[in-house]
PDB file of C-alpha atoms in Angstrom:
ATOM      1  CA  MET K   1      82.692  78.812  92.462  1.00 45.00           C
ATOM      2  CA  GLU K   2      85.676  77.210  90.793  1.00 42.00           C
ATOM      3  CA  SER K   3      87.999  74.952  92.759  1.00 46.00           C
ATOM      4  CA  VAL K   4      90.950  72.657  92.328  1.00 49.00           C
ATOM      5  CA  VAL K   5      89.965  69.739  90.086  1.00 48.00           C
ATOM      6  CA  ASP K   6      92.353  66.915  89.158  1.00 48.00           C
ATOM      7  CA  GLY K   7      95.339  68.927  90.407  1.00 53.00           C
ATOM      8  CA  GLU K   8      94.507  71.952  88.258  1.00 62.00           C
ATOM      9  CA  ALA K   9      93.424  75.171  89.873  1.00 68.00           C
ATOM     10  CA  GLY K  10      90.407  77.004  88.501  1.00 90.00           C
ATOM     11  CA  ALA K  11      90.826  80.667  87.580  1.00 90.00           C
ATOM     12  CA  LEU K  12      89.142  81.990  90.736  1.00 91.00           C
ATOM     13  CA  ASP K  13      91.203  79.656  92.931  1.00 92.00           C
ATOM     14  CA  VAL K  14      94.405  80.924  91.306  1.00 91.00           C
ATOM     15  CA  ILE K  15      93.269  84.562  91.703  1.00 90.00           C
ATOM     16  CA  GLU K  16      92.349  84.058  95.373  1.00 91.00           C
ATOM     17  CA  HIS K  17      95.682  82.437  96.199  1.00 91.00           C
ATOM     18  CA  GLN K  18      97.793  84.857  94.171  1.00 91.00           C
ATOM     19  CA  ALA K  19      95.990  87.843  95.738  1.00 91.00           C
ATOM     20  CA  ALA K  20      96.962  86.548  99.189  1.00 92.00           C
ATOM     21  CA  VAL K  21     100.568  86.083  98.044  1.00 93.00           C
ATOM     22  CA  LEU K  22     100.547  89.557  96.452  1.00 90.00           C
ATOM     23  CA  VAL K  23      99.462  91.182  99.720  1.00 89.00           C
ATOM     24  CA  ARG K  24     102.215  89.293 101.540  1.00 91.00           C
ATOM     25  CA  HIS K  25     104.778  90.453  98.977  1.00 87.00           C
ATOM     26  CA  PHE K  26     103.622  94.073  99.259  1.00 82.00           C
ATOM     27  CA  GLU K  27     104.059  93.830 103.034  1.00 83.00           C
ATOM     28  CA  LEU K  28     107.515  92.298 102.514  1.00 83.00           C
ATOM     29  CA  LEU K  29     108.541  95.104 100.144  1.00 77.00           C
ATOM     30  CA  SER K  30     107.292  97.678 102.616  1.00 73.00           C
ATOM     31  CA  ARG K  31     109.338  96.160 105.455  1.00 73.00           C
ATOM     32  CA  ARG K  32     112.523  95.406 103.511  1.00 70.00           C
ATOM     33  CA  THR K  33     112.855  98.458 101.288  1.00 62.00           C
ATOM     34  CA  ASP K  34     112.952 102.218 101.725  1.00 60.00           C
ATOM     35  CA  MET K  35     109.879 102.727  99.524  1.00 58.00           C
ATOM     36  CA  HIS K  36     107.871 104.320 102.329  1.00 58.00           C
ATOM     37  CA  ASP K  37     110.639 106.185 104.132  1.00 66.00           C
ATOM     38  CA  GLY K  38     109.318 109.650 104.833  1.00 78.00           C
ATOM     39  CA  LEU K  39     105.636 108.705 104.562  1.00 88.00           C
ATOM     40  CA  ASP K  40     103.732 105.610 105.578  1.00 87.00           C
ATOM     41  CA  ARG K  41     101.358 103.986 103.093  1.00 86.00           C
ATOM     42  CA  ALA K  42      98.257 105.782 104.444  1.00 91.00           C
ATOM     43  CA  GLU K  43      99.979 109.181 104.327  1.00 94.00           C
ATOM     44  CA  TYR K  44     101.247 108.512 100.814  1.00 94.00           C
ATOM     45  CA  LEU K  45      97.799 107.498  99.516  1.00 94.00           C
ATOM     46  CA  LEU K  46      96.091 110.485 101.114  1.00 97.00           C
ATOM     47  CA  LEU K  47      98.621 112.924  99.661  1.00 97.00           C
ATOM     48  CA  ARG K  48      98.578 111.182  96.279  1.00 96.00           C
ATOM     49  CA  THR K  49      94.776 111.417  96.194  1.00 95.00           C
ATOM     50  CA  LEU K  50      94.926 115.144  96.935  1.00 97.00           C
ATOM     51  CA  ALA K  51      97.667 115.639  94.334  1.00 96.00           C
ATOM     52  CA  VAL K  52      95.608 113.883  91.645  1.00 95.00           C
ATOM     53  CA  SER K  53      92.094 115.052  92.552  1.00 95.00           C
ATOM     54  CA  GLY K  54      92.805 118.446  94.104  1.00 96.00           C
ATOM     55  CA  PRO K  55      91.691 119.878  97.445  1.00 97.00           C
ATOM     56  CA  GLN K  56      88.772 118.048  99.049  1.00 95.00           C
ATOM     57  CA  ASP K  57      86.664 118.066 102.162  1.00 95.00           C
ATOM     58  CA  ILE K  58      87.080 115.256 104.697  1.00 94.00           C
ATOM     59  CA  ASN K  59      83.960 113.352 103.592  1.00 92.00           C
ATOM     60  CA  THR K  60      84.977 113.342  99.917  1.00 92.00           C
ATOM     61  CA  LEU K  61      88.517 112.324 100.819  1.00 94.00           C
ATOM     62  CA  ALA K  62      87.252 109.564 103.114  1.00 92.00           C
ATOM     63  CA  CYS K  63      85.018 108.203 100.355  1.00 89.00           C
ATOM     64  CA  ALA K  64      87.865 108.257  97.822  1.00 88.00           C
ATOM     65  CA  LEU K  65      90.130 106.343 100.210  1.00 90.00           C
ATOM     66  CA  GLY K  66      87.506 103.896 101.468  1.00 87.00           C
ATOM     67  CA  LEU K  67      87.738 105.234 105.027  1.00 89.00           C
ATOM     68  CA  ASP K  68      85.177 106.472 107.490  1.00 89.00           C
ATOM     69  CA  PRO K  69      85.314 110.269 107.949  1.00 92.00           C
ATOM     70  CA  SER K  70      86.679 110.021 111.509  1.00 93.00           C
ATOM     71  CA  THR K  71      89.661 107.940 110.323  1.00 94.00           C
ATOM     72  CA  ALA K  72      90.302 110.318 107.426  1.00 94.00           C
ATOM     73  CA  GLY K  73      90.039 113.232 109.865  1.00 95.00           C
ATOM     74  CA  ARG K  74      92.671 111.694 112.170  1.00 96.00           C
ATOM     75  CA  GLN K  75      95.001 111.077 109.224  1.00 97.00           C
ATOM     76  CA  VAL K  76      94.528 114.647 108.011  1.00 97.00           C
ATOM     77  CA  ALA K  77      95.184 115.995 111.540  1.00 97.00           C
ATOM     78  CA  ALA K  78      98.449 114.024 111.720  1.00 96.00           C
ATOM     79  CA  LEU K  79      99.545 115.280 108.286  1.00 97.00           C
ATOM     80  CA  GLN K  80      98.565 118.826 109.236  1.00 98.00           C
ATOM     81  CA  ALA K  81     100.684 118.583 112.403  1.00 97.00           C
ATOM     82  CA  GLU K  82     103.656 117.629 110.184  1.00 96.00           C
ATOM     83  CA  GLY K  83     102.961 120.544 107.831  1.00 97.00           C
ATOM     84  CA  LEU K  84     102.076 118.246 104.922  1.00 97.00           C
ATOM     85  CA  VAL K  85      98.472 119.434 104.443  1.00 98.00           C
ATOM     86  CA  ALA K  86      96.575 122.615 105.237  1.00 98.00           C
ATOM     87  CA  ARG K  87      92.927 122.971 106.188  1.00 96.00           C
ATOM     88  CA  ALA K  88      90.778 125.986 105.427  1.00 95.00           C
ATOM     89  CA  PRO K  89      87.043 126.612 105.786  1.00 93.00           C
ATOM     90  CA  ALA K  90      85.021 125.914 102.644  1.00 88.00           C
ATOM     91  CA  ALA K  91      83.764 129.087 100.976  1.00 88.00           C
ATOM     92  CA  SER K  92      80.237 127.677 100.581  1.00 88.00           C
ATOM     93  CA  ASP K  93      79.932 126.248 104.113  1.00 87.00           C
ATOM     94  CA  ARG K  94      82.401 127.440 106.718  1.00 85.00           C
ATOM     95  CA  ARG K  95      81.601 124.395 108.912  1.00 86.00           C
ATOM     96  CA  ARG K  96      83.366 122.174 106.343  1.00 90.00           C
ATOM     97  CA  SER K  97      87.098 122.322 105.938  1.00 91.00           C
ATOM     98  CA  ILE K  98      88.936 121.829 102.666  1.00 96.00           C
ATOM     99  CA  VAL K  99      92.184 119.858 102.807  1.00 97.00           C
ATOM    100  CA  THR K 100      95.021 120.909 100.496  1.00 97.00           C
ATOM    101  CA  PRO K 101      98.504 119.407 100.249  1.00 98.00           C
ATOM    102  CA  THR K 102     101.349 121.775 101.111  1.00 98.00           C
ATOM    103  CA  GLU K 103     104.452 122.116  98.956  1.00 98.00           C
ATOM    104  CA  GLU K 104     106.321 119.967 101.512  1.00 97.00           C
ATOM    105  CA  GLY K 105     103.560 117.365 101.392  1.00 97.00           C
ATOM    106  CA  LEU K 106     103.722 117.237  97.601  1.00 97.00           C
ATOM    107  CA  ARG K 107     107.534 117.072  97.691  1.00 96.00           C
ATOM    108  CA  ARG K 108     107.554 114.140 100.116  1.00 94.00           C
ATOM    109  CA  MET K 109     104.804 112.331  98.210  1.00 95.00           C
ATOM    110  CA  ALA K 110     106.760 112.790  94.964  1.00 95.00           C
ATOM    111  CA  ALA K 111     109.931 111.427  96.603  1.00 92.00           C
ATOM    112  CA  VAL K 112     108.096 108.301  97.803  1.00 91.00           C
ATOM    113  CA  ARG K 113     106.452 107.913  94.383  1.00 93.00           C
ATOM    114  CA  GLU K 114     109.860 108.117  92.708  1.00 92.00           C
ATOM    115  CA  ARG K 115     111.343 105.466  95.044  1.00 89.00           C
ATOM    116  CA  ARG K 116     108.328 103.203  94.513  1.00 87.00           C
ATOM    117  CA  THR K 117     108.602 103.607  90.731  1.00 91.00           C
ATOM    118  CA  GLU K 118     112.358 102.921  90.786  1.00 90.00           C
ATOM    119  CA  ARG K 119     111.892  99.801  92.941  1.00 88.00           C
ATOM    120  CA  THR K 120     109.124  98.536  90.697  1.00 90.00           C
ATOM    121  CA  ALA K 121     111.214  99.202  87.576  1.00 95.00           C
ATOM    122  CA  ALA K 122     114.168  97.299  89.064  1.00 92.00           C
ATOM    123  CA  LEU K 123     111.968  94.413  90.178  1.00 92.00           C
ATOM    124  CA  LEU K 124     110.268  94.087  86.776  1.00 96.00           C
ATOM    125  CA  ALA K 125     113.291  94.994  84.634  1.00 97.00           C
ATOM    126  CA  ASP K 126     113.159  91.746  82.647  1.00 98.00           C
ATOM    127  CA  TRP K 127     109.443  92.036  81.850  1.00 97.00           C
ATOM    128  CA  SER K 128     108.398  93.067  78.339  1.00 98.00           C
ATOM    129  CA  GLU K 129     106.618  96.372  77.781  1.00 97.00           C
ATOM    130  CA  ASP K 130     103.501  94.376  76.802  1.00 98.00           C
ATOM    131  CA  ASP K 131     103.613  92.444  80.104  1.00 97.00           C
ATOM    132  CA  LEU K 132     103.997  95.703  82.058  1.00 97.00           C
ATOM    133  CA  ARG K 133     101.038  97.246  80.221  1.00 97.00           C
ATOM    134  CA  THR K 134      98.941  94.121  80.808  1.00 97.00           C
ATOM    135  CA  LEU K 135      99.720  94.154  84.531  1.00 96.00           C
ATOM    136  CA  GLY K 136      98.862  97.858  84.684  1.00 95.00           C
ATOM    137  CA  VAL K 137      95.569  97.283  82.877  1.00 96.00           C
ATOM    138  CA  MET K 138      94.653  94.352  85.134  1.00 95.00           C
ATOM    139  CA  PHE K 139      95.550  96.216  88.362  1.00 93.00           C
ATOM    140  CA  THR K 140      93.525  99.212  87.154  1.00 93.00           C
ATOM    141  CA  LYS K 141      90.548  97.017  86.276  1.00 95.00           C
ATOM    142  CA  TYR K 142      90.707  95.135  89.595  1.00 92.00           C
ATOM    143  CA  ASN K 143      90.995  98.344  91.639  1.00 87.00           C
ATOM    144  CA  ALA K 144      88.124  99.947  89.715  1.00 89.00           C
ATOM    145  CA  THR K 145      85.943  96.914  90.426  1.00 90.00           C
ATOM    146  CA  VAL K 146      86.782  97.019  94.139  1.00 87.00           C
ATOM    147  CA  ALA K 147      86.039 100.762  94.197  1.00 84.00           C
ATOM    148  CA  GLU K 148      82.747 100.252  92.372  1.00 85.00           C
ATOM    149  CA  HIS K 149      81.640  97.577  94.821  1.00 85.00           C
ATOM    150  CA  PHE K 150      82.930  99.040  98.062  1.00 82.00           C
ATOM    151  CA  LEU K 151      83.631 102.767  97.636  1.00 75.00           C
ATOM    152  CA  THR K 152      81.062 104.281  95.304  1.00 59.00           C
ATOM    153  CA  GLY K 153      77.724 102.848  96.342  1.00 46.00           C
ATOM    154  CA  ALA K 154      75.696  99.748  95.770  1.00 37.00           C
ATOM    155  CA  PRO K 155      77.448  96.806  94.169  1.00 38.00           C
ATOM    156  CA  ARG K 156      76.384  95.799  90.701  1.00 44.00           C
ATOM    157  CA  GLU K 157      74.976  92.357  90.101  1.00 43.00           C
ATOM    158  CA  PRO K 158      77.711  89.725  89.765  1.00 43.00           C
ATOM    159  CA  ALA K 159      78.150  88.259  86.305  1.00 42.00           C
ATOM    160  CA  VAL K 160      77.339  84.652  85.593  1.00 40.00           C
ATOM    161  CA  ALA K 161      78.858  82.369  82.991  1.00 41.00           C
ATOM    162  CA  GLY K 162      78.589  84.057  79.626  1.00 42.00           C
ATOM    163  CA  GLY K 163      79.170  87.526  81.056  1.00 42.00           C
ATOM    164  CA  ALA K 164      75.539  88.694  81.453  1.00 40.00           C
ATOM    165  CA  PRO K 165      74.613  90.135  84.848  1.00 40.00           C
ATOM    166  CA  ARG K 166      72.233  88.016  86.899  1.00 36.00           C
ATOM    167  CA  GLY K 167      68.600  88.857  86.465  1.00 37.00           C
ATOM    168  CA  VAL K 168      69.029  90.167  82.913  1.00 33.00           C
TER     169      VAL K 168
END
């Protein structure tokens, strides 16, 4: 593990610290802006997942969001009570229900997405297009790694210096 040596931070130390600051800044933006007016972050992510991936059963949705099925079920029930999602029995197994976003759910998700995009554009207005692309690529890569390790099954072996997985 890298650490601070002679006043210089190692790459992992910088990443660890900046990740903590990033989470704090996301919380700050959530509290001090209207980005999530109309939907909280959990509602937005659930609706966005359905909008991108299509109707899903609770277990599939829970897996995609990194939640246990009971938590996903409670979130779906709350959104259903607001008329933002609909549930219908699955054709292949009527014990399972398929969750689908309603037009109102999609409209509210799109409104939050637009506000989030506008806020991000204003915040990063002086960044170059290359810097924006790089940040997008790095966020995508980081989120894919987290998903691979924690959402989609067994973690892969961590890499060692030189990039080869351990044990290879």
